[in-house]
Short mmCIF file of C-alpha atoms and ligand atoms in Angstrom, two decimals:
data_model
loop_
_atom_site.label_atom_id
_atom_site.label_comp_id
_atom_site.label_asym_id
_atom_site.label_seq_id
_atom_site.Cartn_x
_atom_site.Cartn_y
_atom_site.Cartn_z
CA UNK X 1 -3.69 1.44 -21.89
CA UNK X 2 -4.96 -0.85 -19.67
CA UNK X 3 -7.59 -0.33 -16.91
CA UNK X 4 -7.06 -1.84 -12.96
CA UNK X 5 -9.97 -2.53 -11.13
CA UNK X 6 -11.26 -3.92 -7.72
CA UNK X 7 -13.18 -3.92 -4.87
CA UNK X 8 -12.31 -4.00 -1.51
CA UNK X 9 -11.42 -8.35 -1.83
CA UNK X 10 -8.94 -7.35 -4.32
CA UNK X 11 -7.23 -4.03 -2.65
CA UNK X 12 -3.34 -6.08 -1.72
CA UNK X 13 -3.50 -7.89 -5.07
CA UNK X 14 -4.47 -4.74 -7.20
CA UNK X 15 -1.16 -3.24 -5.72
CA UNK X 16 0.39 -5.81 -6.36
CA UNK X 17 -0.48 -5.96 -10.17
CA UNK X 18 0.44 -1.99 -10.55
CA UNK X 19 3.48 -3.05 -9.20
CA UNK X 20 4.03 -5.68 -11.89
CA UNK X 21 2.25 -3.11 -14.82
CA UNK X 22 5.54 -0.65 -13.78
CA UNK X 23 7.93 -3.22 -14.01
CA UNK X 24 6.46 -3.83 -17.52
CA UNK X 25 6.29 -0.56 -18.17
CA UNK X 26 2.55 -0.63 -19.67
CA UNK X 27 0.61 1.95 -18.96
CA UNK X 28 -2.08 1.68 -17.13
CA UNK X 29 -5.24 3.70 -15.28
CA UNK X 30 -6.47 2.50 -11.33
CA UNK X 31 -10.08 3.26 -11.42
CA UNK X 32 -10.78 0.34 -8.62
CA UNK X 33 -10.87 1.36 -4.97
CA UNK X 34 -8.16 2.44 -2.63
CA UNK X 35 -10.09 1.68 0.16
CA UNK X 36 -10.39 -1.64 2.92
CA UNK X 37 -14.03 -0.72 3.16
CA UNK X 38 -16.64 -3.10 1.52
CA UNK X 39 -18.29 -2.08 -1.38
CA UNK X 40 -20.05 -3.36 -4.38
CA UNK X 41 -17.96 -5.41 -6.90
CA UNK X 42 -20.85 -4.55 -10.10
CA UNK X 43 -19.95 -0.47 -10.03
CA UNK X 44 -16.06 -1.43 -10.33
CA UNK X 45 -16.66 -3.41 -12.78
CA UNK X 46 -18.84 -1.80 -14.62
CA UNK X 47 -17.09 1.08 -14.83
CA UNK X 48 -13.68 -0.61 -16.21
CA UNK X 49 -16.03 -2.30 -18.96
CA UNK X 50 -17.14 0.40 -20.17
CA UNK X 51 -13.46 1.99 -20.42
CA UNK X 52 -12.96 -0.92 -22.74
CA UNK X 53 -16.01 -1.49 -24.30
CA UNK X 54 -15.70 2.25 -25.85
CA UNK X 55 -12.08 1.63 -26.68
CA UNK X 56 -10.87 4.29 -24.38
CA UNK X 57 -8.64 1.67 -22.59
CA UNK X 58 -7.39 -1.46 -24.76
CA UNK X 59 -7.94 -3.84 -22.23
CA UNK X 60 -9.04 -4.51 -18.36
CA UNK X 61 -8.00 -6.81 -15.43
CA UNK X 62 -10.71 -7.01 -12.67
CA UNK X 63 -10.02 -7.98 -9.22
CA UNK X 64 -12.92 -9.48 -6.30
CA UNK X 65 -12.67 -12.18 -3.92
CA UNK X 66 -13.41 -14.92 -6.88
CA UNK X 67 -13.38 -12.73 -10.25
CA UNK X 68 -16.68 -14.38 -10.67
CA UNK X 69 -18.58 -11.24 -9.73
CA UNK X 70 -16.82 -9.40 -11.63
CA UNK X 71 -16.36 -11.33 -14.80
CA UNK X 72 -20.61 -11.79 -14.40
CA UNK X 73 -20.81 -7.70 -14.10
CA UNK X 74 -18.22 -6.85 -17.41
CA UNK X 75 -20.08 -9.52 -19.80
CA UNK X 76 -23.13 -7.49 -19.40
CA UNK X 77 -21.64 -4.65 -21.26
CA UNK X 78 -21.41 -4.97 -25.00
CA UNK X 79 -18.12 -5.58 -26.90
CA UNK X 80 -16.84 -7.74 -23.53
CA UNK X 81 -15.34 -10.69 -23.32
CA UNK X 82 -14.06 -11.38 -19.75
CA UNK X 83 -12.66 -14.32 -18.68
CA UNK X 84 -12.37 -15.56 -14.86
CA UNK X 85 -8.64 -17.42 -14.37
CA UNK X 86 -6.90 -19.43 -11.78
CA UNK X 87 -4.71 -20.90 -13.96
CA UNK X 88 -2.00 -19.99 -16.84
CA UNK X 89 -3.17 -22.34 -19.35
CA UNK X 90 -6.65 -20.94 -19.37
CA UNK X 91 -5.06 -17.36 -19.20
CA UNK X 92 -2.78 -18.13 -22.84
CA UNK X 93 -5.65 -19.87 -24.68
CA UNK X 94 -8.06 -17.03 -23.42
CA UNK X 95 -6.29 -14.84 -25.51
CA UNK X 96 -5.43 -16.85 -28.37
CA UNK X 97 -8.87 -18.62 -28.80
CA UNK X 98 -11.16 -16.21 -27.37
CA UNK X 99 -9.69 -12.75 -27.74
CA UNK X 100 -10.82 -12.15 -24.27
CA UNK X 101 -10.32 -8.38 -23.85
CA UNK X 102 -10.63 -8.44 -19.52
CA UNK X 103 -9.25 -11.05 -17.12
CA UNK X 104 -10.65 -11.26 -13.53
CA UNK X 105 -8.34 -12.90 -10.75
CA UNK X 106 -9.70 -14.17 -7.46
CA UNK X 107 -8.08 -12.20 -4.63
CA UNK X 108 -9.35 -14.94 -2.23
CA UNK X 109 -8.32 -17.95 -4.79
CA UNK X 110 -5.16 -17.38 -6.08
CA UNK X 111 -2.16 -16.24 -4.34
CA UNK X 112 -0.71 -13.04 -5.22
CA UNK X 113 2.18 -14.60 -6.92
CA UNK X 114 0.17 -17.18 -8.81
CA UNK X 115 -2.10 -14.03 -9.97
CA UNK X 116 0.98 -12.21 -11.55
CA UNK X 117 2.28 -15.17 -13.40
CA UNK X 118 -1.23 -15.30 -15.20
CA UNK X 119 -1.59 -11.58 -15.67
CA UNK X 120 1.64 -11.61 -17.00
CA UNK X 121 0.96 -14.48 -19.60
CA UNK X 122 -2.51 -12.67 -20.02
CA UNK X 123 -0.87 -9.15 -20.86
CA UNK X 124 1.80 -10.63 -22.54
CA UNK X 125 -0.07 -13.30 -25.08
CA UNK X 126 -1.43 -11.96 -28.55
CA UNK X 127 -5.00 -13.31 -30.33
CA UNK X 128 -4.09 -15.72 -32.22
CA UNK X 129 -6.42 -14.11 -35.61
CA UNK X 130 -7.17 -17.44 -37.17
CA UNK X 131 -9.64 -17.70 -39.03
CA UNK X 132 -11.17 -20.67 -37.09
CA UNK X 133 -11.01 -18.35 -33.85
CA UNK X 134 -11.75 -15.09 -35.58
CA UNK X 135 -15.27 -17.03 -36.81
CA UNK X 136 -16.13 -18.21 -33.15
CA UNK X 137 -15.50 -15.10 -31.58
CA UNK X 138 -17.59 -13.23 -34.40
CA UNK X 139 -20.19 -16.58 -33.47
CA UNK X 140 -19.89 -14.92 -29.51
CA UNK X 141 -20.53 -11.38 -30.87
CA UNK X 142 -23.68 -12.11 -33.52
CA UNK X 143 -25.15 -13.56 -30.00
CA UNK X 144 -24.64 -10.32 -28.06
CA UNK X 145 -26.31 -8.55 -30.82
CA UNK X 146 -29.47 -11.19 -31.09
CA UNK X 147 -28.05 -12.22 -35.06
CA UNK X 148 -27.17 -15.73 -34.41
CA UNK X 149 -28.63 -17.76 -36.94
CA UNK X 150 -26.74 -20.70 -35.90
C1 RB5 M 1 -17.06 -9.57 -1.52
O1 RB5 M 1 -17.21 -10.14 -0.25
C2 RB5 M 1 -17.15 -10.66 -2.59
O2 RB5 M 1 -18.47 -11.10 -2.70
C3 RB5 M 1 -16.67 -10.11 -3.90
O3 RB5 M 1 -15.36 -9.67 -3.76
C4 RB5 M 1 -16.61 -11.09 -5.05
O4 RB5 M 1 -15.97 -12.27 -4.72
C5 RB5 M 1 -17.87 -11.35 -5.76
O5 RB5 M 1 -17.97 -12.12 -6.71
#
């Protein structure tokens, strides 16, 4: 299951990315906002993290004007790794490298097309479970919890 959210920035390109979850048939839950109004990016954000962060939802795709808010407001939470993209290189190795486990797009940076073809690579690309990677992102983790020794 994957989790959709946004603020108001990212209302046309959240539709947009349903559109492209259908096609794909995943399944997936819109918890962002269905409104032009403005309101804060953090509680979207938050509130996706969490979904999965507690495993609830396998992974999330955020949506502002820059992903940056976004992206800040998810790494907060514990057990996220969110990664900001404008690009599909960054998008692939994200998930092979990094095991990022939520993507935020720029609504205001990358065109809507643009923002599907890296979703798409996103949704689409597995970990890569090396053992080099595996180690780094267990280095990321032992951070989060305050047991880096390194
Ligand atoms: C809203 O104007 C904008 O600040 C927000 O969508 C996002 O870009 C924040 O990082």
């Amino acid at each position: 299951m994957i989790v959709i959210a946004n603020d108001h920035a990212g209302l046309e390109l959240k539709r947009e990315l349903t559109g492209l979850f259908e096609e794909l048939r995943l399944p997936y839950k819109n918890i962002g906002t269905d409104s032009p109004e403005s309101t804060d990016y953090p509680r979207w954000g938050y509130r996706a993290a969490k979904l999965v962060a507690s495993g609830e939802c396998d992974r999330g795709i955020l949506i502002c004007g820059t992903g940056v808010g976004m992206s800040l407001t998810a790494n907060k939470v514990k057990g996220i790794r969110c990664v900001v993209c404008s690009d599909c290189f960054t998008a692939k190795l994200s998930r092979e490298h990094n095991d990022a486990n939520m993507l935020a797009l720029g609504a205001r940076v990358v065109a809507p097309g643009l923002a599907a073809m890296i979703a798409r690579v996103w949704l689409e690309t597995p970990f890569s479970g090396g053992e080099r990677h595996s180690g780094r992102v267990g280095m990321i983790t032992a951070v989060e919890q305050g047991r880096a020794d390194f």
